[in-house]
Amino acid sequence: MTTDKTVWVDYVKGIGIILVVLGHVIRGLDSAGLDIPYFKEVDTVIYSFHMPLFFFISGMFFTQSFNKRGAKGLTFTKIDILVYPYVVWSLLQGSIEVLLSAYTNGDVSMLRVLSLWSPRAQFWFLHVLFIIFALSSLIFYLSGKRGALVLSAFSFGLFFLQNIPSVSPNFEYLYHQFSNHFIYFTLGILYVQVTNNKVMTPLKLPFTFALSLFLLVQYVLLSEWSYTSALWFKLTVGIISIAFVIKLAQLFDALRFTAIYLIGIASMEIYLIHILTGSGARVALFKLGVEQVYVHILIGTAMGILIPMAFKSVCQFFGVKYLYSAPISRLFSRQIETKQAQP
């Protein structure tokens, strides 16, 4: 439920999901062979923080949800809103990609689509986020009041050990995403604790200062100095960039940039569908003979955002359920309760 106190968080999500769609659009155009001015620079900046931002926001709400639902209840809830759409949309998008592979950049097979234990495309986020929620719930349950401390030690350790060798490329990819983003989830938890468990406490940092730090670290990152590939520097860039986006979101909230807010409250639906609609726009433009890169970027990003939002509204209007979430955890909880009731 959105209140006046939580609106700025939706602005954060709005900014974040715009960057996600833009990043995938320009990468798709690059794969299609279009020459994109400053592609490397834009891609580097976007991918330095746009997904850590969503893990940070998720972490902000973890403690509140854990205290309300407990470890089991929280995990079951995430099955409904993370695992379910992961399965549904992985299969749906993958099937469409297989059918249209002759017209797109992809060469995915149906066997790969059905390999749900190994996330593909943008769906790694749902897969990893569920694992993080479930593991964090277990750690908090076992550690009691020391939950945040134990989780911090665990996630920080994982972050700096993320480059361990692996015999399986699929596991290596999943482990990298898990270890690279868990730390931001933990930082979201710590942010709330530092602000005395007031989830919506605005970040007390001057906007111009946050902007200056953001520009500085991104400039250094793009300069590719010897230490810019170090994990500690990447973490620094991520933290400073997240702080800047939060301040930017609070500014947009104060100025009532409603469009960003509306995009934010539809961020999950956009995330699930934007690859289909964005790549569809690219294919259609190529069929029409349009090769101007900025036209592709503008229309591809717009379609990646607006069509999922419109689709969400249509589904709500007609009462279509179970496209984005479903109470499937009740099946597990009933089975557990039945077994516990047996003598």
Coordinates of C-alpha atoms in Angstrom, one line a residue:
M1 CA 0.0 0.0 0.0
T2 CA 1.4 3.4 -1.0
T3 CA 1.1 6.3 1.4
D4 CA 2.5 9.9 1.3
K5 CA 5.5 8.6 3.3
T6 CA 6.3 5.9 0.8
V7 CA 5.9 7.8 -2.4
W8 CA 9.6 8.7 -2.8
V9 CA 10.4 4.9 -2.8
D10 CA 8.2 4.5 -5.9
Y11 CA 10.1 7.4 -7.5
V12 CA 13.3 5.4 -6.8
K13 CA 11.7 2.4 -8.5
G14 CA 10.6 4.6 -11.4
I15 CA 14.1 5.9 -12.0
G16 CA 15.6 2.4 -11.6
I17 CA 13.2 0.7 -14.0
I18 CA 13.7 3.3 -16.7
L19 CA 17.5 2.6 -16.5
V20 CA 16.8 -1.1 -16.7
V21 CA 14.8 -0.7 -19.9
L22 CA 17.2 1.8 -21.4
G23 CA 20.1 -0.5 -20.6
H24 CA 18.5 -3.5 -22.3
V25 CA 17.4 -1.5 -25.3
I26 CA 20.9 -0.2 -26.1
R27 CA 22.4 -3.6 -25.5
G28 CA 19.9 -5.1 -27.9
L29 CA 20.7 -2.5 -30.5
D30 CA 24.4 -3.1 -30.0
S31 CA 23.9 -6.8 -30.5
A32 CA 21.9 -6.0 -33.7
G33 CA 24.9 -4.2 -35.1
L34 CA 23.9 -0.5 -34.7
D35 CA 26.7 1.9 -33.9
I36 CA 25.6 3.6 -30.6
P37 CA 27.5 6.8 -29.7
Y38 CA 29.1 6.5 -26.2
F39 CA 27.6 3.0 -25.8
K40 CA 30.4 1.7 -23.5
E41 CA 30.2 4.8 -21.3
V42 CA 26.4 4.8 -20.9
D43 CA 26.4 1.0 -20.4
T44 CA 29.1 1.2 -17.8
V45 CA 27.3 3.9 -15.8
I46 CA 23.9 2.2 -15.9
Y47 CA 25.2 -1.2 -14.9
S48 CA 27.3 0.1 -12.1
F49 CA 24.2 0.6 -9.9
H50 CA 20.8 0.1 -11.5
M51 CA 20.3 -3.5 -10.2
P52 CA 22.0 -2.9 -6.8
L53 CA 19.4 -0.1 -6.4
F54 CA 16.5 -2.6 -6.5
F55 CA 18.2 -5.0 -4.0
F56 CA 18.8 -2.0 -1.6
I57 CA 15.1 -1.0 -1.8
S58 CA 14.1 -4.6 -1.2
G59 CA 16.4 -4.8 1.9
M60 CA 14.8 -1.6 3.3
F61 CA 11.5 -3.5 3.8
F62 CA 12.9 -6.8 4.9
T63 CA 13.0 -6.3 8.7
Q64 CA 9.4 -4.8 8.7
S65 CA 8.1 -7.8 6.7
F66 CA 10.1 -10.3 8.9
N67 CA 8.7 -8.9 12.1
K68 CA 5.2 -9.0 10.7
R69 CA 5.2 -12.4 9.1
G70 CA 8.1 -14.4 10.6
A71 CA 10.6 -16.4 8.6
K72 CA 8.1 -18.9 7.2
G73 CA 5.4 -16.4 6.4
L74 CA 7.9 -14.1 4.7
T75 CA 9.3 -16.9 2.6
F76 CA 5.9 -18.1 1.5
T77 CA 4.9 -14.6 0.5
K78 CA 8.0 -14.3 -1.7
I79 CA 7.1 -17.6 -3.3
D80 CA 3.8 -15.9 -4.4
I81 CA 5.3 -12.7 -5.7
L82 CA 8.8 -13.8 -6.9
V83 CA 8.9 -17.6 -7.7
Y84 CA 5.5 -17.7 -9.3
P85 CA 6.1 -14.8 -11.8
Y86 CA 9.6 -16.2 -12.4
V87 CA 8.2 -19.5 -13.6
V88 CA 5.3 -18.0 -15.5
W89 CA 7.1 -15.3 -17.4
S90 CA 10.3 -17.3 -17.9
L91 CA 8.2 -19.9 -19.8
L92 CA 6.1 -17.3 -21.6
Q93 CA 8.9 -15.0 -22.7
G94 CA 11.1 -18.0 -23.6
S95 CA 8.4 -19.6 -25.7
I96 CA 7.9 -16.4 -27.6
E97 CA 11.6 -16.0 -28.1
V98 CA 11.8 -19.5 -29.5
L99 CA 9.0 -18.9 -31.9
L100 CA 10.4 -15.5 -33.1
S101 CA 14.1 -16.4 -33.0
A102 CA 14.3 -15.9 -36.8
Y103 CA 13.4 -12.2 -36.4
T104 CA 15.5 -11.4 -33.2
N105 CA 19.0 -11.5 -31.9
G106 CA 18.4 -14.6 -29.8
D107 CA 19.0 -18.3 -30.5
V108 CA 17.4 -19.7 -27.4
S109 CA 16.2 -23.3 -27.4
M110 CA 13.1 -24.7 -25.8
L111 CA 15.3 -27.0 -23.6
R112 CA 17.0 -23.9 -22.3
V113 CA 13.7 -22.2 -21.6
L114 CA 12.5 -25.2 -19.6
S115 CA 15.7 -25.3 -17.5
L116 CA 14.1 -23.1 -14.8
W117 CA 16.8 -24.0 -12.2
S118 CA 19.2 -21.9 -14.3
P119 CA 17.7 -18.4 -14.8
R120 CA 18.1 -16.7 -18.1
A121 CA 17.6 -13.2 -19.4
Q122 CA 16.3 -10.6 -16.9
F123 CA 14.7 -13.3 -14.7
W124 CA 17.9 -13.9 -12.8
F125 CA 16.8 -11.0 -10.6
L126 CA 13.7 -12.8 -9.3
H127 CA 15.6 -16.0 -8.8
V128 CA 18.4 -14.4 -6.8
L129 CA 16.1 -12.1 -4.8
F130 CA 14.1 -15.0 -3.6
I131 CA 17.2 -16.9 -2.5
I132 CA 18.3 -13.7 -0.6
F133 CA 15.0 -13.3 1.1
A134 CA 14.8 -16.9 2.1
L135 CA 18.4 -17.1 3.3
S136 CA 18.0 -13.8 5.2
S137 CA 14.8 -15.0 6.9
L138 CA 16.7 -18.1 8.0
I139 CA 19.6 -16.1 9.3
F140 CA 17.4 -13.7 11.2
Y141 CA 15.4 -16.6 12.6
L142 CA 18.5 -18.4 13.9
S143 CA 20.4 -15.3 15.0
G144 CA 17.7 -13.4 16.8
K145 CA 18.8 -9.8 17.7
R146 CA 22.1 -10.4 16.0
G147 CA 20.5 -11.1 12.7
A148 CA 21.7 -7.9 11.0
L149 CA 25.2 -8.4 12.3
V150 CA 25.4 -12.0 11.1
L151 CA 23.9 -11.1 7.7
S152 CA 26.3 -8.2 7.3
A153 CA 29.3 -10.4 7.9
F154 CA 28.0 -13.1 5.6
S155 CA 27.1 -10.8 2.7
F156 CA 30.2 -8.7 2.9
G157 CA 32.3 -11.9 2.9
L158 CA 30.4 -13.2 -0.1
F159 CA 31.0 -9.9 -2.0
F160 CA 34.7 -10.0 -1.6
L161 CA 34.8 -13.7 -2.4
Q162 CA 32.6 -13.6 -5.5
N163 CA 35.3 -14.5 -8.0
I164 CA 35.8 -18.0 -6.8
P165 CA 36.3 -20.6 -9.7
S166 CA 33.4 -22.9 -10.6
V167 CA 33.2 -26.0 -12.7
S168 CA 29.7 -25.0 -13.9
P169 CA 29.2 -21.8 -16.0
N170 CA 25.5 -21.7 -14.9
F171 CA 26.3 -21.9 -11.2
E172 CA 29.2 -19.4 -11.6
Y173 CA 26.8 -16.9 -13.2
L174 CA 24.2 -17.4 -10.5
Y175 CA 26.7 -17.2 -7.7
H176 CA 28.2 -14.1 -9.1
Q177 CA 24.8 -12.3 -9.2
F178 CA 24.0 -13.6 -5.7
S179 CA 27.3 -12.6 -4.1
N180 CA 27.5 -9.3 -6.0
H181 CA 24.0 -8.1 -4.9
F182 CA 23.4 -9.6 -1.5
I183 CA 25.5 -6.8 0.1
Y184 CA 23.2 -4.1 -1.2
F185 CA 20.2 -6.0 0.2
T186 CA 22.0 -6.0 3.6
L187 CA 22.8 -2.3 3.2
G188 CA 19.1 -1.6 2.8
I189 CA 18.4 -3.4 6.1
L190 CA 21.2 -1.4 7.8
Y191 CA 19.9 1.9 6.4
V192 CA 16.6 1.3 8.1
Q193 CA 18.2 0.3 11.4
V194 CA 20.4 3.4 11.4
T195 CA 17.3 5.5 10.9
N196 CA 15.7 3.9 14.0
N197 CA 13.5 1.5 12.0
K198 CA 11.7 4.3 10.2
V199 CA 11.6 2.8 6.7
M200 CA 10.7 6.0 5.0
T201 CA 13.2 8.3 6.6
P202 CA 14.5 10.5 3.8
L203 CA 18.2 10.5 3.2
K204 CA 19.7 13.6 5.0
L205 CA 22.2 14.6 2.4
P206 CA 22.3 17.8 0.2
F207 CA 21.3 17.1 -3.3
T208 CA 24.2 19.0 -4.8
F209 CA 26.7 17.1 -2.6
A210 CA 25.2 13.7 -3.7
L211 CA 25.3 14.8 -7.4
S212 CA 28.9 15.9 -7.1
L213 CA 29.9 12.6 -5.5
F214 CA 28.0 10.7 -8.2
L215 CA 29.7 12.5 -11.0
L216 CA 33.1 12.1 -9.4
V217 CA 32.9 8.4 -8.9
Q218 CA 31.4 7.8 -12.3
Y219 CA 34.1 9.9 -13.9
V220 CA 36.8 7.8 -12.1
L221 CA 35.0 4.6 -13.1
L222 CA 35.0 5.6 -16.8
S223 CA 38.6 6.7 -16.6
E224 CA 39.5 3.0 -16.1
W225 CA 42.3 3.6 -13.7
S226 CA 44.1 0.6 -12.3
Y227 CA 41.9 0.3 -9.1
T228 CA 38.5 0.9 -10.8
S229 CA 38.1 -2.8 -11.3
A230 CA 38.7 -3.5 -7.6
L231 CA 35.6 -4.8 -5.7
W232 CA 35.9 -2.1 -3.0
F233 CA 35.7 0.6 -5.7
K234 CA 32.7 -1.0 -7.4
L235 CA 31.0 -1.1 -4.0
T236 CA 31.8 2.5 -3.4
V237 CA 30.4 3.5 -6.8
G238 CA 27.2 1.5 -6.1
I239 CA 26.6 3.0 -2.7
I240 CA 27.2 6.6 -3.8
S241 CA 25.1 6.1 -6.9
I242 CA 22.2 4.7 -4.9
A243 CA 22.4 7.6 -2.5
F244 CA 22.2 10.0 -5.5
V245 CA 19.2 8.2 -7.0
I246 CA 17.4 8.4 -3.6
K247 CA 18.1 12.2 -3.5
L248 CA 16.9 12.5 -7.1
A249 CA 13.8 10.6 -6.3
Q250 CA 13.1 12.8 -3.3
L251 CA 13.5 15.8 -5.5
F252 CA 11.1 14.4 -8.1
D253 CA 8.6 13.7 -5.3
A254 CA 8.8 17.3 -4.1
L255 CA 8.3 18.5 -7.6
R256 CA 5.5 16.0 -8.2
F257 CA 6.9 14.4 -11.4
T258 CA 3.9 12.0 -11.4
A259 CA 5.0 10.1 -14.5
I260 CA 8.1 8.8 -12.7
Y261 CA 5.9 7.7 -9.8
L262 CA 3.4 5.9 -12.0
I263 CA 6.3 4.1 -13.7
G264 CA 7.6 3.1 -10.3
I265 CA 4.4 1.5 -9.0
A266 CA 4.4 -0.6 -12.2
S267 CA 8.1 -1.5 -12.0
M268 CA 7.6 -5.2 -11.5
E269 CA 5.2 -5.5 -14.5
I270 CA 7.6 -3.5 -16.6
Y271 CA 10.5 -5.7 -15.6
L272 CA 8.7 -8.8 -16.5
I273 CA 7.5 -7.7 -19.9
H274 CA 9.9 -5.0 -21.2
I275 CA 12.2 -7.4 -23.1
L276 CA 9.3 -8.6 -25.2
T277 CA 7.9 -5.1 -25.9
G278 CA 11.3 -3.4 -26.3
S279 CA 12.7 -6.0 -28.7
G280 CA 9.4 -6.1 -30.5
A281 CA 9.7 -2.4 -31.1
R282 CA 13.3 -2.9 -32.5
V283 CA 12.2 -5.6 -34.9
A284 CA 9.2 -3.5 -36.1
L285 CA 11.4 -0.5 -36.7
F286 CA 13.9 -2.5 -38.6
K287 CA 11.1 -4.0 -40.8
L288 CA 10.0 -0.4 -41.5
G289 CA 13.5 0.5 -42.6
V290 CA 14.3 2.7 -39.6
E291 CA 17.9 2.6 -38.6
Q292 CA 18.4 5.9 -36.8
V293 CA 19.8 4.9 -33.5
Y294 CA 18.2 7.6 -31.4
V295 CA 14.8 6.8 -32.8
H296 CA 15.3 3.2 -31.8
I297 CA 16.4 4.2 -28.3
L298 CA 13.5 6.5 -27.8
I299 CA 10.8 4.3 -29.2
G300 CA 12.3 1.1 -27.8
T301 CA 12.5 2.5 -24.3
A302 CA 9.0 4.0 -24.5
M303 CA 7.5 0.8 -25.7
G304 CA 9.4 -1.2 -23.0
I305 CA 7.7 1.0 -20.4
L306 CA 4.3 2.1 -21.7
I307 CA 3.1 -1.2 -23.1
P308 CA 3.6 -3.2 -19.9
M309 CA 1.9 -0.3 -18.0
A310 CA -1.0 -0.4 -20.4
F311 CA -1.2 -4.2 -20.2
K312 CA -1.3 -4.0 -16.4
S313 CA -4.2 -1.5 -16.5
V314 CA -6.2 -3.7 -19.0
C315 CA -5.7 -6.7 -16.8
Q316 CA -6.9 -4.8 -13.7
F317 CA -9.9 -3.4 -15.6
F318 CA -11.0 -6.9 -16.8
G319 CA -10.2 -8.5 -13.5
V320 CA -7.5 -10.8 -15.0
K321 CA -5.7 -12.5 -12.1
Y322 CA -2.6 -14.6 -11.5
L323 CA -0.4 -13.1 -14.2
Y324 CA 2.1 -11.5 -11.8
S325 CA 1.4 -13.3 -8.6
A326 CA -0.7 -16.1 -7.1
P327 CA -1.2 -17.5 -3.6
I328 CA 0.5 -20.8 -4.5
S329 CA 2.3 -20.8 -1.1
R330 CA -1.0 -21.9 0.5
L331 CA -0.5 -25.3 -1.0
F332 CA 2.8 -25.7 0.8
S333 CA 1.5 -24.3 4.1
R334 CA -1.5 -26.6 4.0
Q335 CA 0.7 -29.6 3.4
I336 CA 2.9 -28.6 6.3
E337 CA 0.0 -28.0 8.6
T338 CA -1.5 -31.4 7.6
K339 CA 1.7 -33.2 8.4
Q340 CA 2.1 -31.5 11.7
A341 CA -1.4 -32.4 12.6
Q342 CA -0.9 -36.1 11.9
P343 CA -0.1 -38.2 15.0

